[in-house]
mmCIF file of C-alpha atoms and ligand atoms in Angstrom:
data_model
loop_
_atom_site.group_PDB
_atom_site.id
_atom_site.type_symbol
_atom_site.label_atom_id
_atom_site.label_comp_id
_atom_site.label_asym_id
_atom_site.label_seq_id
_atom_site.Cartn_x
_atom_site.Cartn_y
_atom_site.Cartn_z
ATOM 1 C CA UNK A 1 -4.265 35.178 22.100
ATOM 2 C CA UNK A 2 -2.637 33.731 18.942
ATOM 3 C CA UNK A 3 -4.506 33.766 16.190
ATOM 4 C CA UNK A 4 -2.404 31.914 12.847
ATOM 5 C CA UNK A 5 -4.373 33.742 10.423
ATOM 6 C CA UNK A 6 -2.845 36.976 11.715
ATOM 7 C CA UNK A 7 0.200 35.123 10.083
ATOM 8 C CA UNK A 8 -0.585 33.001 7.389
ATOM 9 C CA UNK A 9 -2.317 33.431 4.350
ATOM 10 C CA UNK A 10 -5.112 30.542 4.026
ATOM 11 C CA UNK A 11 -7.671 29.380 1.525
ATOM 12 C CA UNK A 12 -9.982 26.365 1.210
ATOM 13 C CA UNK A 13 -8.809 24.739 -1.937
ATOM 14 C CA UNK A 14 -11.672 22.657 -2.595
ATOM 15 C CA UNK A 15 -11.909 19.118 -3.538
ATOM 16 C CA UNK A 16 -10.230 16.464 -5.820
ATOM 17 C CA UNK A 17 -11.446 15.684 -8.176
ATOM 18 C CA UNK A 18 -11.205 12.029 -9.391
ATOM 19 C CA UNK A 19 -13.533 9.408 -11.755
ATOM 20 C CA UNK A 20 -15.069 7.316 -9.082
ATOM 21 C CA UNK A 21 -15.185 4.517 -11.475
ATOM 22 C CA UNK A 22 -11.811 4.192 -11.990
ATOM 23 C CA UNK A 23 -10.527 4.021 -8.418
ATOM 24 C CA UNK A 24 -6.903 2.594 -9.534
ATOM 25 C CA UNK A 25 -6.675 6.263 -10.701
ATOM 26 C CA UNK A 26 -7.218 8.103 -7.513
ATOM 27 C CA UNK A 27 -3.746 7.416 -5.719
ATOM 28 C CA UNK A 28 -2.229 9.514 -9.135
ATOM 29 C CA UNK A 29 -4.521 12.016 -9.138
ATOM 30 C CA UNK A 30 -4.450 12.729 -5.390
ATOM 31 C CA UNK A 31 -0.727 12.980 -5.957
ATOM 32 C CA UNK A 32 -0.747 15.166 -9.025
ATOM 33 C CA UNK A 33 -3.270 17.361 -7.383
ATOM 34 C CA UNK A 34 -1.059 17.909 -3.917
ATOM 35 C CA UNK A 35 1.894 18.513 -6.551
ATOM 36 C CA UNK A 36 0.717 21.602 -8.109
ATOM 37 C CA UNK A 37 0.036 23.255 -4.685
ATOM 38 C CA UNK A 38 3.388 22.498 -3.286
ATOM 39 C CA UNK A 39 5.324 23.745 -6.473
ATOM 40 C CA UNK A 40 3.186 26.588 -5.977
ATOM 41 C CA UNK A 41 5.447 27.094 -2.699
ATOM 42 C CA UNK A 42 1.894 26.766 -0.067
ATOM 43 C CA UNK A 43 1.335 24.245 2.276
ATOM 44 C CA UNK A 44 -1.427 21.747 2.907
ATOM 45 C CA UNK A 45 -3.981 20.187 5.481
ATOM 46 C CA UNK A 46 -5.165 17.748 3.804
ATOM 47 C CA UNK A 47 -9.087 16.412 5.370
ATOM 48 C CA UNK A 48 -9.848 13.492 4.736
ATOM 49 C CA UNK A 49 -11.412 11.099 4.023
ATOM 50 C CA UNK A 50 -10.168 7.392 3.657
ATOM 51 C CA UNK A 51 -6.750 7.503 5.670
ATOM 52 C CA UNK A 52 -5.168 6.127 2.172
ATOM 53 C CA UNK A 53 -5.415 9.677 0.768
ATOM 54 C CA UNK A 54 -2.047 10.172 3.191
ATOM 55 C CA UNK A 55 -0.319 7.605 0.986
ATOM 56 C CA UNK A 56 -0.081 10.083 -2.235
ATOM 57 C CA UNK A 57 0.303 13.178 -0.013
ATOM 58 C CA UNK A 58 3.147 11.445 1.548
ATOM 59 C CA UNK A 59 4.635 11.060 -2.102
ATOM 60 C CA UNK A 60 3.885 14.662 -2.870
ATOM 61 C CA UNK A 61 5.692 15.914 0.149
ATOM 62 C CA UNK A 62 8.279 13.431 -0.085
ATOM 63 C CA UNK A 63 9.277 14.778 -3.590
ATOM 64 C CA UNK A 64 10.156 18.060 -1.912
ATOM 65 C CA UNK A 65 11.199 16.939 1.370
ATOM 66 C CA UNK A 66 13.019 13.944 1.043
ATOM 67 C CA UNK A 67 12.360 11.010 4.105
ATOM 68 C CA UNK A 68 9.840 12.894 6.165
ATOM 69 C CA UNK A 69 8.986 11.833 9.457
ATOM 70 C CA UNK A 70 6.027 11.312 10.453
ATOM 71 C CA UNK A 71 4.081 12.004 12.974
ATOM 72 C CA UNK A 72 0.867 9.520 13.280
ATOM 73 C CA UNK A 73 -1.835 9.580 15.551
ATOM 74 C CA UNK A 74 -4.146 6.553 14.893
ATOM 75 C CA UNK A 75 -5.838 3.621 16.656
ATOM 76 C CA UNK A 76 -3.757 1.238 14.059
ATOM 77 C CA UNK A 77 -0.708 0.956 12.882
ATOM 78 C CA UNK A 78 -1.416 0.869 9.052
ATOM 79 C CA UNK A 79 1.824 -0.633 8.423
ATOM 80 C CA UNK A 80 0.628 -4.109 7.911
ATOM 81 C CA UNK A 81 1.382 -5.544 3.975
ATOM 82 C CA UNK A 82 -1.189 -6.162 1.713
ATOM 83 C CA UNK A 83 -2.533 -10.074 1.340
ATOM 84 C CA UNK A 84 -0.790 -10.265 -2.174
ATOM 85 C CA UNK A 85 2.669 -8.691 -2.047
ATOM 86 C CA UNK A 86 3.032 -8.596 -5.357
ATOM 87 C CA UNK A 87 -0.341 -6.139 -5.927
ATOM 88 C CA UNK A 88 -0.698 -3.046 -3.946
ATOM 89 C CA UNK A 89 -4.230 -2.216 -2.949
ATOM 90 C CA UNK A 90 -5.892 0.748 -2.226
ATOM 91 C CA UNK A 91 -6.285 0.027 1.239
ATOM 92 C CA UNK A 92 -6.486 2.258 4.754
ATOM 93 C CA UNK A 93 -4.436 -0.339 6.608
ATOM 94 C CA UNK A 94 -1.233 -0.449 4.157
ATOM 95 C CA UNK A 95 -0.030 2.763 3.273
ATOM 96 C CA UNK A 96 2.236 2.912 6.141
ATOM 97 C CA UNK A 97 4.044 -0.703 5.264
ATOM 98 C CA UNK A 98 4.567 1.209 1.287
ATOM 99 C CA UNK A 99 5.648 4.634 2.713
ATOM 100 C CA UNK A 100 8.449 2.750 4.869
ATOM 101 C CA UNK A 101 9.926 0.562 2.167
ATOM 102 C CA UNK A 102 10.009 2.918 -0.419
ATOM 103 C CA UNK A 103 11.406 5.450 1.396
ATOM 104 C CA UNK A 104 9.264 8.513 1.616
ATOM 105 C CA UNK A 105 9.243 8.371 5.290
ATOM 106 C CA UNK A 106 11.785 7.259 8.049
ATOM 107 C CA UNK A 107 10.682 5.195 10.844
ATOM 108 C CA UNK A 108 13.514 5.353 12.649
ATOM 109 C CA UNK A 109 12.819 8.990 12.726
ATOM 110 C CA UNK A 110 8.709 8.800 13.095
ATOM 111 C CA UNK A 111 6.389 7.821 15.737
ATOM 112 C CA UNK A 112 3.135 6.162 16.603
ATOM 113 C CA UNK A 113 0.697 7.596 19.044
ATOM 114 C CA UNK A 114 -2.726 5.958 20.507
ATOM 115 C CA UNK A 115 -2.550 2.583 19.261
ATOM 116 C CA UNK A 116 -4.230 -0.235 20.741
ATOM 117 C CA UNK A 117 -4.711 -2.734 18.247
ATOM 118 C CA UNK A 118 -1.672 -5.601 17.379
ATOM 119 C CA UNK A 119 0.939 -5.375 15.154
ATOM 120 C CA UNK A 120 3.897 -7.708 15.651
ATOM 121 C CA UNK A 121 6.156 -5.806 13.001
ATOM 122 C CA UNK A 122 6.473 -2.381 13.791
ATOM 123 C CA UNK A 123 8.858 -1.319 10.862
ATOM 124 C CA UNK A 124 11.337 0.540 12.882
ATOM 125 C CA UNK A 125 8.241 3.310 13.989
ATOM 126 C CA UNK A 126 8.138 4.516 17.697
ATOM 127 C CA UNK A 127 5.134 3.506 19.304
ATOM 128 C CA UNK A 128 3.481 4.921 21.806
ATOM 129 C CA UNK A 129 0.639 2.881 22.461
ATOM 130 C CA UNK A 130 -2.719 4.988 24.200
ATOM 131 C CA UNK A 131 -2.238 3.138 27.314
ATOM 132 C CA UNK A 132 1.429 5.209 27.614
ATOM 133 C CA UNK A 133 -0.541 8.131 26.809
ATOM 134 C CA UNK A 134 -3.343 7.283 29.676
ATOM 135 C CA UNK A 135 -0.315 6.572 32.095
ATOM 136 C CA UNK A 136 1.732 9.838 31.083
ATOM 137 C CA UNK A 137 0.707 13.505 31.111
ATOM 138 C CA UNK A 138 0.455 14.993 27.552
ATOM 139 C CA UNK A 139 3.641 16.976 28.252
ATOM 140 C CA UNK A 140 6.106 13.778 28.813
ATOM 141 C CA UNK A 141 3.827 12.127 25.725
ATOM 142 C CA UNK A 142 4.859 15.525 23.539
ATOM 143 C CA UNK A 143 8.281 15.582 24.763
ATOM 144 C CA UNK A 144 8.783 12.254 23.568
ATOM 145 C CA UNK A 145 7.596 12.706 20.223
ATOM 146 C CA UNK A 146 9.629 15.975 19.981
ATOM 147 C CA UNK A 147 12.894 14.182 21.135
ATOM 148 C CA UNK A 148 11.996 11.516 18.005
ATOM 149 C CA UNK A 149 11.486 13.644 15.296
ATOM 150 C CA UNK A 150 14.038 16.573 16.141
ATOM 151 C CA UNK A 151 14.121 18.950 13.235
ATOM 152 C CA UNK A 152 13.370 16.750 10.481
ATOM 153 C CA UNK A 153 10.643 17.836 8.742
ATOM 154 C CA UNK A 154 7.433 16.453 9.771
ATOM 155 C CA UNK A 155 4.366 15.305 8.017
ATOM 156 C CA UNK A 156 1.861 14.847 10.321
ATOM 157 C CA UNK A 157 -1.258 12.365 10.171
ATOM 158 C CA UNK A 158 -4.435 12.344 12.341
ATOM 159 C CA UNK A 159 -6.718 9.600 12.161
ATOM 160 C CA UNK A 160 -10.219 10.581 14.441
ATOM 161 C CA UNK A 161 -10.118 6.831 15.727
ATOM 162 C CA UNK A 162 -6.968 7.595 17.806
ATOM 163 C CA UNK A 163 -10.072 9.148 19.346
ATOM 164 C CA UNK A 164 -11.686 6.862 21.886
ATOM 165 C CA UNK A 165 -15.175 6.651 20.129
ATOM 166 C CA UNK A 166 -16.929 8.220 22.828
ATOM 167 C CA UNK A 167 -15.251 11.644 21.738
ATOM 168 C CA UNK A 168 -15.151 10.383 17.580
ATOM 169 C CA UNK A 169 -18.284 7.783 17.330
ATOM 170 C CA UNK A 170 -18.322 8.757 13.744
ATOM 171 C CA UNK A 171 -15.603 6.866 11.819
ATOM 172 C CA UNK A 172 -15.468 3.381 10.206
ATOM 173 C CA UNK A 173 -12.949 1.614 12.717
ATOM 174 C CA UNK A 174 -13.524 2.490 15.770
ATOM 175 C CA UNK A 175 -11.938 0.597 18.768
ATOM 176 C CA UNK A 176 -12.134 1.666 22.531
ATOM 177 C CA UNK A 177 -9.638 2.893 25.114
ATOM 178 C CA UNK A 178 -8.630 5.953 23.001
ATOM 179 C CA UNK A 179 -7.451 9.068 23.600
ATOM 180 C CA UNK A 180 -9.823 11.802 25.149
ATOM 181 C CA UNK A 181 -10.125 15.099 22.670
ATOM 182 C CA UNK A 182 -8.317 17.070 25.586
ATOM 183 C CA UNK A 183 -5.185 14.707 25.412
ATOM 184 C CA UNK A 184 -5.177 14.998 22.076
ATOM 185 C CA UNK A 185 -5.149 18.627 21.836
ATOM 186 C CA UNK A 186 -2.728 18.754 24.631
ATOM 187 C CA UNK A 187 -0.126 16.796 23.200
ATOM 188 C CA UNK A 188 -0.566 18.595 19.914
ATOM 189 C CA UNK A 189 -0.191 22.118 21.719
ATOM 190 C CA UNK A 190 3.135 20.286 23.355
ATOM 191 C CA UNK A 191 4.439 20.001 19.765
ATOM 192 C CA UNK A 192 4.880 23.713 18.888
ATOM 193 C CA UNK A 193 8.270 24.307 17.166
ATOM 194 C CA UNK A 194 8.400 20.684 15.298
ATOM 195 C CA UNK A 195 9.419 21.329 11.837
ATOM 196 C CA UNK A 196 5.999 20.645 10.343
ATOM 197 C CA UNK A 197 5.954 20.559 6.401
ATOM 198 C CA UNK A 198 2.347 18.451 5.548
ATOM 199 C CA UNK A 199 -0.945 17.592 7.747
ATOM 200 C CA UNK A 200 -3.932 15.706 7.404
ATOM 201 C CA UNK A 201 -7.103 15.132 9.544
ATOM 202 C CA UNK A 202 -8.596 11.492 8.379
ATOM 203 C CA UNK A 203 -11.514 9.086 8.634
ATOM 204 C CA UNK A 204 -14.100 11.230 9.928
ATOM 205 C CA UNK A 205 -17.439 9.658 8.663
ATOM 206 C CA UNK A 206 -20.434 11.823 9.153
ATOM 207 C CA UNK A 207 -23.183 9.219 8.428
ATOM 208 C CA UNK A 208 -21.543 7.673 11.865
ATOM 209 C CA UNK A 209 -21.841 10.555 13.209
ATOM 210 C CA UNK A 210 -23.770 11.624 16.630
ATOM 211 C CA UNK A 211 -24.325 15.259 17.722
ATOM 212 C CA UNK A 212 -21.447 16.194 15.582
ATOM 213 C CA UNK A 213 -19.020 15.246 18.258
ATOM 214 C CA UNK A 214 -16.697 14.026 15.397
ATOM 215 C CA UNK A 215 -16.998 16.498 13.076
ATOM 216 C CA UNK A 216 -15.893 19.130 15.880
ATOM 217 C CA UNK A 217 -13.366 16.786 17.271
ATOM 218 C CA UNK A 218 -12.054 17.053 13.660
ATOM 219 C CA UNK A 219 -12.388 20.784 13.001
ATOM 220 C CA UNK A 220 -10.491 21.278 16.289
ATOM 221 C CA UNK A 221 -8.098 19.114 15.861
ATOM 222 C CA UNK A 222 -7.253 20.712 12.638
ATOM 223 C CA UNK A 223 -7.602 24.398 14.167
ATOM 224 C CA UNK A 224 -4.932 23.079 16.418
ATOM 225 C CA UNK A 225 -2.728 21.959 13.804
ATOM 226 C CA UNK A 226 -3.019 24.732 11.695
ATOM 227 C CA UNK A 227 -1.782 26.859 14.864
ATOM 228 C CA UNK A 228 1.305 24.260 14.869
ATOM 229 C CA UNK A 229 2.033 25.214 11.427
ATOM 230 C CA UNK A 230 1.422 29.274 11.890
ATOM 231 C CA UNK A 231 4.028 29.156 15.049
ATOM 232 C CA UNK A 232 6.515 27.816 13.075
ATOM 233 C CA UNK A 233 6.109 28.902 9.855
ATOM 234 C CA UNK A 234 4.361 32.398 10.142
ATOM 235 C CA UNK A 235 5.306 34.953 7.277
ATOM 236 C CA UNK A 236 3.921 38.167 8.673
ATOM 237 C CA UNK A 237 3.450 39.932 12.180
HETATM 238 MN MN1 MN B 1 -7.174 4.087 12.215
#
């Protein structure tokens, strides 16, 4: 059995803290906040939460890393621009389209997995929609992402929607024909050895919630994650 906290050291941070009235403030904070932890030399998995949180984390990691690539499991894209160009929002379906043109990520380098919602520009990112994933074992699905992101490092982003919603009912956009829990956790058990520098686990809403199925979805999902980042990363044993 492998257990990662026979090799990493891990906490539970706690929240960040922003003024909820001042929302253009968040995107800084979030960023200063995943700042001091990194300089600190630790790593973070990041739960979440509006998927826009990744946006600032991205920036964070970027900082250190240089172009990441990412690794982005989601029903959408979130790479399409805002309605005013010349305004950035604060928006779940955007930070994507920012990361890409200013750099702190590298499609060419990244990959998409689970979509199944349109998206006519795909700004140079791999996609694997979730009908490849349905047609293809998680093993050929894993291999592919592996072969994309080689040993760049990797910040890797899990939105619960990628989740068809009868294994994640409890997030804001859900949309059917999504990935079982079981793919998912295959394909993430297919990606031990990837380079992985920054993770988050997004959108889970518990008021949407039923039974908890999300909420465990999401703690597994992490828990599997984590064990990506222990096998590549561990310090002791
Ligand atoms: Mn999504």
């Amino acid at each position: 059995m492998f257990d990662p906290f026979d090799h990493l050291a891990v906490i539970d941070y706690g929240d960040c803290d922003f003024d909820h009235s001042q929302p253009q403030k968040t995107p800084a904070a979030i960023e200063a906040h995943a700042e001091r932890i990194l300089d600190a030399g630790c790593a973070m998995l990041t739960l979440g939460g509006d998927h826009f949180i990744t946006y600032p984390l991205l920036k964070a990691h970027a900082k250190k890393h240089g172009p990441i690539s990412l690794v982005h499991f989601d029903a959408h894209s979130d790479t399409w621009p805002d309605a005013d160009d010349s305004q950035q929002g604060i928006s779940h379906g955007t930070m994507f389209y920012h990361a890409a043109r200013e750099g702190l990520i590298d499609p060419l380098r990244s990959v998409q997995i689970g979509l199944r919602t349109t998206n006519d520009d795909v700004m140079g990112f791999q996609v694997i929609e979730a009908r490849e994933v349905h047609r293809n074992t998680p093993e050929i699905i894993a291999e592919m992402i592996r072969a994309r992101v080689g040993d760049n490092p990797v910040y890797l982003t899990f939105d619960i929607d990628c989740l068809d919603p009868a294994f994640a009912p409890g997030t804001c956009t859900p949309v059917c024909g999504g990935l079982t829990t079981h793919q998912a956790l295959e394909i993430l058990r297919g990606l031990c050895g990837i380079n992985l520098i920054g993770m988050d686990v997004v959108e889970v809403s518990p008021p949407y919630d039923h039974a908890e199925l999300t909420a465990l979805a999401g703690a597994t999902i992490a828990m599997e994650i984590v064990c990506l980042y222990a096998a590549r990363h561990k310090v002791k044993g």
